[in-house]
mmCIF file of C-alpha atoms and ligand atoms in Angstrom:
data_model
loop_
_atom_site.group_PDB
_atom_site.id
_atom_site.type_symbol
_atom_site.label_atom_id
_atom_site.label_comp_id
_atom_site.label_asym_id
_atom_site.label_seq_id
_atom_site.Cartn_x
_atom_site.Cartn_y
_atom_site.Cartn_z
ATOM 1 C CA UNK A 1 1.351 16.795 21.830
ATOM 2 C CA UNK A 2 0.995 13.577 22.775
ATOM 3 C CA UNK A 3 2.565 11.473 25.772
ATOM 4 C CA UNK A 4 5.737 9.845 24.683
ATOM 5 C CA UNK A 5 6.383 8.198 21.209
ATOM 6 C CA UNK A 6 6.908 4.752 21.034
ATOM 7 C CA UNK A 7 6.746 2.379 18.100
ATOM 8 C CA UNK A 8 5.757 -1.678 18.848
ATOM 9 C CA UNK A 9 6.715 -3.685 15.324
ATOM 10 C CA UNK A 10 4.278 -7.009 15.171
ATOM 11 C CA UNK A 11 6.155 -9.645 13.115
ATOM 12 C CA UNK A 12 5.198 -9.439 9.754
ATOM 13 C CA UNK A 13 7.226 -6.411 8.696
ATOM 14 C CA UNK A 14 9.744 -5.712 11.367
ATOM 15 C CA UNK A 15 12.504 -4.127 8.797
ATOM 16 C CA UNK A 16 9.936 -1.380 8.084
ATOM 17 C CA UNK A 17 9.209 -1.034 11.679
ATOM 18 C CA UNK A 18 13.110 -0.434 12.402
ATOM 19 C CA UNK A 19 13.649 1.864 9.613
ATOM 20 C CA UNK A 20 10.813 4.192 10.669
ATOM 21 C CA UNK A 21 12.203 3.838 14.345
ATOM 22 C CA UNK A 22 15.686 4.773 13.304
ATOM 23 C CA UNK A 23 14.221 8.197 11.137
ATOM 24 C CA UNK A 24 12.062 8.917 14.023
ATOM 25 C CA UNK A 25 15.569 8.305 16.257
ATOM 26 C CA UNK A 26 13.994 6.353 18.662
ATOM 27 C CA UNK A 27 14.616 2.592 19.971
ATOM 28 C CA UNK A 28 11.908 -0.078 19.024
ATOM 29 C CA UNK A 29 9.808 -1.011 22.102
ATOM 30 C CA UNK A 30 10.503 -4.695 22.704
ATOM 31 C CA UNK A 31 7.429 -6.940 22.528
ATOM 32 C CA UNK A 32 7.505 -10.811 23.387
ATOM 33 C CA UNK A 33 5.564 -12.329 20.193
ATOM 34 C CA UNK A 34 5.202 -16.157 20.034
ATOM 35 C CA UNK A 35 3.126 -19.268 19.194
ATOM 36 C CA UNK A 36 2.250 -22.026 21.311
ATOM 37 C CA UNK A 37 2.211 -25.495 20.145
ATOM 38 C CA UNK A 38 -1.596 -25.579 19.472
ATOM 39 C CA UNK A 39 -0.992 -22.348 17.011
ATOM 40 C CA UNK A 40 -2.657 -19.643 19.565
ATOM 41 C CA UNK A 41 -1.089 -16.266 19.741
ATOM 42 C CA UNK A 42 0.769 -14.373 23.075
ATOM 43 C CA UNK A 43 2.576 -10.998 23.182
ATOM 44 C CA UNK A 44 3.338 -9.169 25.984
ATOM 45 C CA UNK A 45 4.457 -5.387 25.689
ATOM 46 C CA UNK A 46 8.202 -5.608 27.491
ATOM 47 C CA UNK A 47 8.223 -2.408 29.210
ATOM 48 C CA UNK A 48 6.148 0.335 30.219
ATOM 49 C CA UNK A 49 3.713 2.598 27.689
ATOM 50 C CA UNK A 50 1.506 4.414 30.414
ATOM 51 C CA UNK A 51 0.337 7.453 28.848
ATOM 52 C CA UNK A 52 2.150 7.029 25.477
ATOM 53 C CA UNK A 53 1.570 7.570 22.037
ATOM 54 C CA UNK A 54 2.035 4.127 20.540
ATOM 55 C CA UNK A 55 2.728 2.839 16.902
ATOM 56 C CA UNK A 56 2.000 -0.352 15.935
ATOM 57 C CA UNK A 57 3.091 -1.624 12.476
ATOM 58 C CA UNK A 58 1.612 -4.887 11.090
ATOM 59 C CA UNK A 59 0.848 -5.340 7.997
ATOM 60 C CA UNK A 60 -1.839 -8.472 7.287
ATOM 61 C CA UNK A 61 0.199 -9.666 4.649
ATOM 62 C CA UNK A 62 0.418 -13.035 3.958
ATOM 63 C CA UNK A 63 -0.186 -15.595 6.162
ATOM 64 C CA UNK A 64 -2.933 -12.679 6.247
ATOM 65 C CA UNK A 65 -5.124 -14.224 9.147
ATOM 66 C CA UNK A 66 -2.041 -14.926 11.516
ATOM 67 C CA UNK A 67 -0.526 -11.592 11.213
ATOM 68 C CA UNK A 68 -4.034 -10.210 11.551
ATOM 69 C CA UNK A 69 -4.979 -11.975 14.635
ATOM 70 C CA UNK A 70 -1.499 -10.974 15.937
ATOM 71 C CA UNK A 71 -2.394 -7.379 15.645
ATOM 72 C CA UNK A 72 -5.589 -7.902 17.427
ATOM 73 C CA UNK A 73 -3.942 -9.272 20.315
ATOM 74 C CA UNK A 74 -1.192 -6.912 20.458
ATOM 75 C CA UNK A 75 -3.965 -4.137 20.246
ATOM 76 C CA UNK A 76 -5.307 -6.060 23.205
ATOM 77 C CA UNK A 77 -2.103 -6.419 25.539
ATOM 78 C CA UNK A 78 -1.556 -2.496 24.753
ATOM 79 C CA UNK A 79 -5.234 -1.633 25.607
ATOM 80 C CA UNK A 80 -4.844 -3.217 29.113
ATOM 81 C CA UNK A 81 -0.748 -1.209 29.335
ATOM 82 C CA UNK A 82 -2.989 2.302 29.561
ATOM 83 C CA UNK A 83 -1.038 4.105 26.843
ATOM 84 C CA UNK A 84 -2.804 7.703 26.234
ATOM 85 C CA UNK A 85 -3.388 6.881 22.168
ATOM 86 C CA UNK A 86 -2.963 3.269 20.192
ATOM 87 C CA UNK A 87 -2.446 3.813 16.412
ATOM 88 C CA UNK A 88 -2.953 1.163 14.045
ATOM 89 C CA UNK A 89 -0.393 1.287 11.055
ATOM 90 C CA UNK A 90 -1.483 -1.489 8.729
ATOM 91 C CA UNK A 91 0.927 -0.504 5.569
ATOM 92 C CA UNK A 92 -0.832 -3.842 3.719
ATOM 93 C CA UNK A 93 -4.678 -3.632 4.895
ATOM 94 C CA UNK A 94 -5.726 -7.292 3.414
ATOM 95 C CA UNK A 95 -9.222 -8.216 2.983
ATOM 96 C CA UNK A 96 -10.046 -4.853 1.370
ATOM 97 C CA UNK A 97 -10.715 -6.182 -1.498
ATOM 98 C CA UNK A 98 -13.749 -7.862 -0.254
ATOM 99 C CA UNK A 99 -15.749 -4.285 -0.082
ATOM 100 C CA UNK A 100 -18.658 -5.294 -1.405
ATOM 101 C CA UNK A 101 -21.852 -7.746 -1.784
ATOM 102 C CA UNK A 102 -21.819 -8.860 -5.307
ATOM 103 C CA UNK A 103 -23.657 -12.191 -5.301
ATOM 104 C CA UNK A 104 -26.137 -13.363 -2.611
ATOM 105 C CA UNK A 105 -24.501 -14.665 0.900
ATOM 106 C CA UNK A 106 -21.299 -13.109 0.628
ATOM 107 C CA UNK A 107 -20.120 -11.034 3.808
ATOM 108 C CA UNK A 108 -18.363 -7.866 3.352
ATOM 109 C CA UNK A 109 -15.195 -8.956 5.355
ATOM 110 C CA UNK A 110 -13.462 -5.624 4.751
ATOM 111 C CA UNK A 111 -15.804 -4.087 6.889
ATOM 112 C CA UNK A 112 -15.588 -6.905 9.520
ATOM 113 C CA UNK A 113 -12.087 -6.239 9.851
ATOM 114 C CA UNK A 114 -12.448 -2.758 10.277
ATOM 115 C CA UNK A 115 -15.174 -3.437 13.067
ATOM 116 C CA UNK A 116 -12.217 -6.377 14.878
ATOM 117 C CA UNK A 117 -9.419 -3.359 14.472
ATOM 118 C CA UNK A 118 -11.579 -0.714 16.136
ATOM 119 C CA UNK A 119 -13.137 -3.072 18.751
ATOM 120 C CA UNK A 120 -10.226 -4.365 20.056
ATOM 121 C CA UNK A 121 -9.325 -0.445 21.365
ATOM 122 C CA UNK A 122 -7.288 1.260 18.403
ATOM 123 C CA UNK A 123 -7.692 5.171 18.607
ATOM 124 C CA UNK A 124 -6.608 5.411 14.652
ATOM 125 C CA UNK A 125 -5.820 3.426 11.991
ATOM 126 C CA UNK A 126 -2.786 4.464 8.826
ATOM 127 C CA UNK A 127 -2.612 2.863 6.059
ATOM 128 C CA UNK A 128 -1.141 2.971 2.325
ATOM 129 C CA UNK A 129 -3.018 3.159 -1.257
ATOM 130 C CA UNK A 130 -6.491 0.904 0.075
ATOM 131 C CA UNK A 131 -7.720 -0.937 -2.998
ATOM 132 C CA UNK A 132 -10.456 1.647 -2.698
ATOM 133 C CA UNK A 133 -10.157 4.755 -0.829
ATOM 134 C CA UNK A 134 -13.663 3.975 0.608
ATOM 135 C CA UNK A 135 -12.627 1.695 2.795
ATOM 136 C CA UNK A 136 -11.779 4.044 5.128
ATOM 137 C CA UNK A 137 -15.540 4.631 5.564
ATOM 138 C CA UNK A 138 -15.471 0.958 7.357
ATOM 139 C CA UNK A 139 -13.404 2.511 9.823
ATOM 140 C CA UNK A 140 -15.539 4.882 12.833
ATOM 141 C CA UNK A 141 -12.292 5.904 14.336
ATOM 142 C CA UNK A 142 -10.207 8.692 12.369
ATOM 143 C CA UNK A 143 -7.995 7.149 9.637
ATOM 144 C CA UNK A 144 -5.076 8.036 7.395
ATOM 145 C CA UNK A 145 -4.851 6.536 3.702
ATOM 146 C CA UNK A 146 -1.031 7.461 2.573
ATOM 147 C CA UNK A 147 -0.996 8.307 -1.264
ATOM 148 C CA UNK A 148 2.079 7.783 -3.014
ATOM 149 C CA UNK A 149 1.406 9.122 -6.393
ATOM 150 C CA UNK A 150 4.509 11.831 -5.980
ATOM 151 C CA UNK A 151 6.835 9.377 -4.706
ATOM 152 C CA UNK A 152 6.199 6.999 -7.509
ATOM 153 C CA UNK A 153 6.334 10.681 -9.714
ATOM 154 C CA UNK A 154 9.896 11.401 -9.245
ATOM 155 C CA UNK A 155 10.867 7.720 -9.610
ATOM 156 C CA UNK A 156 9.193 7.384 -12.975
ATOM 157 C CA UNK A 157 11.139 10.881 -13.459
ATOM 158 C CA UNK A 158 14.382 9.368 -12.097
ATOM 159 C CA UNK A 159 14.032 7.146 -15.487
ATOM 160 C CA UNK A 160 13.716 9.642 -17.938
ATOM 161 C CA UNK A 161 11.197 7.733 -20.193
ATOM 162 C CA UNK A 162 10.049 8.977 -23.055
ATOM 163 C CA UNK A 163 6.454 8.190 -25.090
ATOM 164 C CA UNK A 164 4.611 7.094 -21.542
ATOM 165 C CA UNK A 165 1.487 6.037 -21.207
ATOM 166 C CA UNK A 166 0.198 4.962 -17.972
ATOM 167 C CA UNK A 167 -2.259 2.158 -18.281
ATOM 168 C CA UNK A 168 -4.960 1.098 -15.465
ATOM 169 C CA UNK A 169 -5.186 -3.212 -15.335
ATOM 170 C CA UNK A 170 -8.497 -3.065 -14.943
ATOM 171 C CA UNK A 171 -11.681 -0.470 -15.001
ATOM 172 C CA UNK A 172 -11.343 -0.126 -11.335
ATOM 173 C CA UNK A 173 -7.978 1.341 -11.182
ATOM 174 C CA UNK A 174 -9.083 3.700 -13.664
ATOM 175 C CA UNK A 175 -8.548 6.488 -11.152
ATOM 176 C CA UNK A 176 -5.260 5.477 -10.150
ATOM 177 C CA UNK A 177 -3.828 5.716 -13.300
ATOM 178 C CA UNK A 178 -5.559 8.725 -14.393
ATOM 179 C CA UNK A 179 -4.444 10.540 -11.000
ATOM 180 C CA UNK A 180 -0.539 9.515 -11.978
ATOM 181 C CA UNK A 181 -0.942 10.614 -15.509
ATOM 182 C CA UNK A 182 -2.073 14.076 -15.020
ATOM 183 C CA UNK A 183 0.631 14.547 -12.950
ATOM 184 C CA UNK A 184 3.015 13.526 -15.080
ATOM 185 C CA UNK A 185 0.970 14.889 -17.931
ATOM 186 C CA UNK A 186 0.887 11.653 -20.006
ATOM 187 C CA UNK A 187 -2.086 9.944 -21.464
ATOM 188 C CA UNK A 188 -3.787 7.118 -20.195
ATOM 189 C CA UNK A 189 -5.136 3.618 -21.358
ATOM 190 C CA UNK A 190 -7.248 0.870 -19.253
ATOM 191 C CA UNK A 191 -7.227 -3.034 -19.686
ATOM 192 C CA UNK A 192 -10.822 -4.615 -20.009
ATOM 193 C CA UNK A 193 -10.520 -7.006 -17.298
ATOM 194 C CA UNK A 194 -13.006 -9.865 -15.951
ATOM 195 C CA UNK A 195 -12.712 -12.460 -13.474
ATOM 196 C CA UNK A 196 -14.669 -15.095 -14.032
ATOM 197 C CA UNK A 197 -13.644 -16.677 -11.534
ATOM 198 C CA UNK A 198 -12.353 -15.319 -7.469
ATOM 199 C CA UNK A 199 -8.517 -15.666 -8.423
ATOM 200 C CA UNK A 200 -8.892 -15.518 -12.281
ATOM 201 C CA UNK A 201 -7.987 -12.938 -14.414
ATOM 202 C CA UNK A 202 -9.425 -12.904 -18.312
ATOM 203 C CA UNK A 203 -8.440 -9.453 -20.162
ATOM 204 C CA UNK A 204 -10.539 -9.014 -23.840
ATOM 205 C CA UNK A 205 -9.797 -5.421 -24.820
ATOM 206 C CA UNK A 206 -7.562 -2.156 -24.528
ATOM 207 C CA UNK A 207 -8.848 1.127 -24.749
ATOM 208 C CA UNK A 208 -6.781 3.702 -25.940
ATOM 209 C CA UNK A 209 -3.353 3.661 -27.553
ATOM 210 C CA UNK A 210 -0.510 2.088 -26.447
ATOM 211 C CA UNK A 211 1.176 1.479 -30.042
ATOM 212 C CA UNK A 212 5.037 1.775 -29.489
ATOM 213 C CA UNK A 213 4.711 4.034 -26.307
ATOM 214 C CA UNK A 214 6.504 2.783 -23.102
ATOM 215 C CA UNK A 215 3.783 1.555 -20.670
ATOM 216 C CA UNK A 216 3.935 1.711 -17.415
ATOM 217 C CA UNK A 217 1.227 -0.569 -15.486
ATOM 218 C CA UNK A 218 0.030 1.196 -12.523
ATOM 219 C CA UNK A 219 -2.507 -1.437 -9.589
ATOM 220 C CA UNK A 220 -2.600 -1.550 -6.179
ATOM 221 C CA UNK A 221 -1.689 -5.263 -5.501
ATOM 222 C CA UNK A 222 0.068 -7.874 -7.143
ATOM 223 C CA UNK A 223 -1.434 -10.952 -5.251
ATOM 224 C CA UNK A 224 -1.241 -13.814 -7.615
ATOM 225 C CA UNK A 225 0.187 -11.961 -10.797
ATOM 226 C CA UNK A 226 -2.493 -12.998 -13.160
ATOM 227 C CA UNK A 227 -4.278 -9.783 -13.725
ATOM 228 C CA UNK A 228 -0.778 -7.794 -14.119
ATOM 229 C CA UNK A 229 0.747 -10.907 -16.351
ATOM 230 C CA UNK A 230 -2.393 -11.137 -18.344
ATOM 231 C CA UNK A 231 -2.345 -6.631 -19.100
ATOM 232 C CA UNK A 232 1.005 -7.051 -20.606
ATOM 233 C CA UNK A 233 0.237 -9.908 -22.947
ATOM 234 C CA UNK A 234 -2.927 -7.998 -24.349
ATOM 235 C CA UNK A 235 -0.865 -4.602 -23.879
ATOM 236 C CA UNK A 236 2.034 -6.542 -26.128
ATOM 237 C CA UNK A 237 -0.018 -7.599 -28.765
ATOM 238 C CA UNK A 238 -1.680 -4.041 -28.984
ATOM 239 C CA UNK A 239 2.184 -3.081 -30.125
ATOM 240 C CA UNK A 240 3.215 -1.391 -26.965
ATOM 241 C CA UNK A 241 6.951 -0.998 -26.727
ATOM 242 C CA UNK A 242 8.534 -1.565 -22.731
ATOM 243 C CA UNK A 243 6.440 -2.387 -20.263
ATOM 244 C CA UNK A 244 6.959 -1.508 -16.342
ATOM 245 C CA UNK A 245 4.788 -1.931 -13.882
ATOM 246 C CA UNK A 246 4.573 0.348 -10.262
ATOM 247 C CA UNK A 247 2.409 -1.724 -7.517
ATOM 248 C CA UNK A 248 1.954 -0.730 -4.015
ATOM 249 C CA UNK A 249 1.678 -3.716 -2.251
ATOM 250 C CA UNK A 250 3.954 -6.982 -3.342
ATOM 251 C CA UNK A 251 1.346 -9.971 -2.126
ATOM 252 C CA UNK A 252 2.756 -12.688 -4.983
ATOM 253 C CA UNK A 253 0.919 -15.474 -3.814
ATOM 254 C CA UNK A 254 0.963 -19.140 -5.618
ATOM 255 C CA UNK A 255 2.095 -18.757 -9.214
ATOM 256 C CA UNK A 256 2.993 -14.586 -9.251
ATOM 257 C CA UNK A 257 6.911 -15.079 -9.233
ATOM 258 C CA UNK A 258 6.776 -17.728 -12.017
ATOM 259 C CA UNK A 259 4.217 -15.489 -13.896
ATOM 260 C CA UNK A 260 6.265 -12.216 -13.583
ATOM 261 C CA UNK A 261 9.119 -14.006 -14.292
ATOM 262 C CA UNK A 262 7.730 -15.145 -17.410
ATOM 263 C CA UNK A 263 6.293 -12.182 -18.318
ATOM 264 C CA UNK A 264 8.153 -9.519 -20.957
ATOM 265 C CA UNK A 265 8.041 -6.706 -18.079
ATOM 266 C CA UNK A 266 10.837 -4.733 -17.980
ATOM 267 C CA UNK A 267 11.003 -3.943 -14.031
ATOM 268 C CA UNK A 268 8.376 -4.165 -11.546
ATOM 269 C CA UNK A 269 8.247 -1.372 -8.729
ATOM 270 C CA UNK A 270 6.864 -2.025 -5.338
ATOM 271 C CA UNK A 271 7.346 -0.800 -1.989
ATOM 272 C CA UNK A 272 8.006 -2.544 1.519
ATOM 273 C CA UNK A 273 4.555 -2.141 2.704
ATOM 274 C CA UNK A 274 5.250 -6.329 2.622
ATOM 275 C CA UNK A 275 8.423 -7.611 3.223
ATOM 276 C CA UNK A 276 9.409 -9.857 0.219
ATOM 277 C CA UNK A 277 11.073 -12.983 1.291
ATOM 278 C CA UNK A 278 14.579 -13.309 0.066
ATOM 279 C CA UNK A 279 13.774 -16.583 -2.655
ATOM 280 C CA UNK A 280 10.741 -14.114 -4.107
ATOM 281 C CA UNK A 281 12.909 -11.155 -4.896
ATOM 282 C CA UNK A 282 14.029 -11.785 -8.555
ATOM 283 C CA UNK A 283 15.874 -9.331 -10.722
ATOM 284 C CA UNK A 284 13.020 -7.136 -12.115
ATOM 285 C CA UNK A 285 11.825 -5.990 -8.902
ATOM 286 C CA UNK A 286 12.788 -3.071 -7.395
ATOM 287 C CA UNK A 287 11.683 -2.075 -4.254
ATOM 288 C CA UNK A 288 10.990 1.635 -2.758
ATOM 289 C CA UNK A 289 10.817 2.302 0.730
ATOM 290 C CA UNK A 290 7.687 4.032 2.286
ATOM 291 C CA UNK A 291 9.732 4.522 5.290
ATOM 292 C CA UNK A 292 10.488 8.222 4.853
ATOM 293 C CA UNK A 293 6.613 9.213 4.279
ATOM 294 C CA UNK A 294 5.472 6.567 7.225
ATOM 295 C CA UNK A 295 8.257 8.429 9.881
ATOM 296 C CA UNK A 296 6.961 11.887 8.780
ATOM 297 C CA UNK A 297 3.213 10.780 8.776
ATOM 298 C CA UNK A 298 4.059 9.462 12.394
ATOM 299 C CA UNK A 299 6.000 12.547 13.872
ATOM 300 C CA UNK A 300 3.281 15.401 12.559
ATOM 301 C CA UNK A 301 0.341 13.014 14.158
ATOM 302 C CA UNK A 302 2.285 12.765 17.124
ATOM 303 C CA UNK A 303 3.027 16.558 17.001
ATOM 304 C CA UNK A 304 -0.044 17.181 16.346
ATOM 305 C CA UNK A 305 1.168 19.329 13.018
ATOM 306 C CA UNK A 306 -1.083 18.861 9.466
ATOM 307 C CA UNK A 307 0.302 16.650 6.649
ATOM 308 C CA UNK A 308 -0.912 18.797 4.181
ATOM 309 C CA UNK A 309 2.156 20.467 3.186
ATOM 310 C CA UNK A 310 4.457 17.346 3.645
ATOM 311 C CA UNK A 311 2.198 16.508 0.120
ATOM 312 C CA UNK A 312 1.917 20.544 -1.045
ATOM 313 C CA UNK A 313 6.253 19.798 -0.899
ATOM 314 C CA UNK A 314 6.347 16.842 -2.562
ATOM 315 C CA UNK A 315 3.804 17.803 -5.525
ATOM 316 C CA UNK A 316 5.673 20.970 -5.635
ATOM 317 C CA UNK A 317 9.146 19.097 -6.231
ATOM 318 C CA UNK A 318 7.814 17.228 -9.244
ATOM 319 C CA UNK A 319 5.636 20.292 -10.699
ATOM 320 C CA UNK A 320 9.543 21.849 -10.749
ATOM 321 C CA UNK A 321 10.990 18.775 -12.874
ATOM 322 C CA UNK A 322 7.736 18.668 -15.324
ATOM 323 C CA UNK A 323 8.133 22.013 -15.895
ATOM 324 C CA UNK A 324 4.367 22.504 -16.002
ATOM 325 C CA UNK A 325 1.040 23.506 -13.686
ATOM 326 C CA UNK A 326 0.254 21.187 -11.052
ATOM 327 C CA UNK A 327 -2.681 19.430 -12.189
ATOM 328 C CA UNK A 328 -5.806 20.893 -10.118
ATOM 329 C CA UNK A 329 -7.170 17.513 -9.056
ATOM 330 C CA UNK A 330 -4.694 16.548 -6.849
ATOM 331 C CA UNK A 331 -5.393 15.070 -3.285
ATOM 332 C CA UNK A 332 -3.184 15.216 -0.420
ATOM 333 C CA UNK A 333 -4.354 11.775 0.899
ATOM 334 C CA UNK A 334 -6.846 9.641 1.460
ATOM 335 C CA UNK A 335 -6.975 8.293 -2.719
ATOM 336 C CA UNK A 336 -7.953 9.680 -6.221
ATOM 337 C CA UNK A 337 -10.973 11.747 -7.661
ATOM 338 C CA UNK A 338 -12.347 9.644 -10.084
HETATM 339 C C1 LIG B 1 -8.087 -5.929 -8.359
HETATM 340 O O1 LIG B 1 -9.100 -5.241 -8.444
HETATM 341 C C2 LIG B 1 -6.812 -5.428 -7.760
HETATM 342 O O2 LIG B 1 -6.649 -4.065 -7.959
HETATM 343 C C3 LIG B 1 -5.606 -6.177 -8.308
HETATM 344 O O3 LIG B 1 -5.525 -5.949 -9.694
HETATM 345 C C4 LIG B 1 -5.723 -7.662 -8.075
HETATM 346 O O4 LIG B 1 -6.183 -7.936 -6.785
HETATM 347 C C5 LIG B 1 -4.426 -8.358 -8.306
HETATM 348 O O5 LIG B 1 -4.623 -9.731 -8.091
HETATM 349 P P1 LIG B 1 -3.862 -10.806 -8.964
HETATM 350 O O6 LIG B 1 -2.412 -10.412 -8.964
HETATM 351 O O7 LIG B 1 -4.113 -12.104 -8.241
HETATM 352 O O8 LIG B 1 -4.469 -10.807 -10.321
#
């Protein structure tokens, strides 16, 4: 057991940070966060967290460097408090899409953020469904990647859809979709995807069949909308029948709402790991909270108790409603098996 619990909310998600607060049934601690003229950054922690356990939820969603830099510096101000542990709890981790070298004299700015969290003194880091679960590996502190595969389970449940197919946007989320699907014992299909261009989506091809079966579009992010916009048009003309589409993180940059709200998708699902401004949320989004998981994630690291069967629970729950063996490739956390 730690020292006490205390949660610090940065300012780009602060009605996640007081949901998980009020589950965990305790007061947010108040934090002085503001700008000065010239744009620079100052917090100050308002009361005393000697020897506490503290929670700090920012995600770097959009404006991604601002609310990154403000969880540096509120890292920083806690550092120099002497609480026992600092956690990290980055719901949205942005940049993680930059993972790799592809073409000469590009930097690997995932891993560069990584290296800024853990320098400026977190113990830990949590966060939700990385766009790759090897991400983690940028991190040398311990880490906690949330899955949400059984939460988005009983929702698609909830529905009672028949004739599913779960279809991956591109080869990379291959996994994710595949990991759903055997859960929910329904087949899979993957979209052909290039990008030409950083930013441009271009889909060719479909493989497997989607022919008047109700799709559901699984990805990790919908940033600017074109790679989830331009799956449903090649997805359509393939013949399949309703399309729905479950993303973790709700980025929609430039053009996404105009592009979703184009698009023949039925209903969108995302969760709060961003907060969605008010003129953003149109009608076919629906939005699940990852508050419940996120409080119980924070009590049993606080307690010190494994999270293991929090998952064992919730796989068990929808193994009851499908009726059938739990698939044996399941992961408690930290992403799929490919
Ligand atoms: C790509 O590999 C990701 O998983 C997402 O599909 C992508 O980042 C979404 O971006 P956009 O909505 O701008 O196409």
């Amino acid at each position: 057991m730690q020292g006490e619990l205390k949660i610090i909310s940065g300012t780009a998600n602060k009605s996640l940070a007081i949901e998980v607060a009020k589950n965990l049934k305790i007061k947010l601690t108040p934090v002085d966060i503001h700008k000065f003229s010239d744009g620079e950054i100052y917090v100050r922690i308002l009361e005393s967290v000697r020897g506490s356990d503290v929670y700090i939820v920012q995600p770097t969603s959009p404006d991604a460097n601002l609310n990154l830099m403000e969880l540096l510096i509120t890292i920083d101000a806690l550092k120099r408090s002497s609480p026992q542990r600092i956690t990290a709890v980055i719901p949205y981790f942005g940049y993680a899409r930059q993972d790799k070298k592809i073409v000469a004299r590009e930097p690997i700015t995932a891993k560069l953020v990584a290296k800024m969290i853990e320098s400026a003194g977190v113990h830990r880091v949590m966060t939700f469904e990385l766009h790759v679960p090897q991400v983690q590996g940028f991190f040398d502190i311990p880490s906690d990647n949330l899955d949400l595969i059984p939460i988005y389970a009983e929702h698609i449940l909830n529905k009672k859809l028949k004739d599913l197919v779960f279809v991956a946007p591109d080869v990379g989320g291959a996994a994710r979709a595949r990991h759903l699907a055997r859960v929910l014992h329904a087949p899979i299909a993957i979209v052909d995807k290039r990008r030409p261009k950083p930013g441009i989506a271009k889909v060719e091809n479909v493989i497997g069949d989607v022919k008047n079966k109700t799709v559901i579009i699984i990805d990790d992010i919908i940033d600017t909308a074109g790679t989830i916009t331009e799956a449903v048009s090649i997805l359509k003309k393939h013949g399949a029948k309703d399309i729905y589409v479950l993303a973790t993180h709700p980025v929609l940059s430039g053009p996404a709402i105009k592009r979703l709200q184009k698009s023949p998708i039925k209903e969108i699902l995302v969760t709060n790991t961003i907060e969605i401004p008010k003129k953003k949320m149109i009608k076919k989004i629906k939005v699940i909270s990852i508050a419940p998981l996120l409080s119980e994630t924070i009590k049993r690291q606080h307690e010190g108790t494994p999270m293991g069967v929090v998952y064992d629970k919730l796989y068990e729950k929808v193994k009851k409603r499908t009726h059938r063996k739990p698939p044996n490739v399941v992961r408690k956390t930290g992403g799929f098996q490919a």
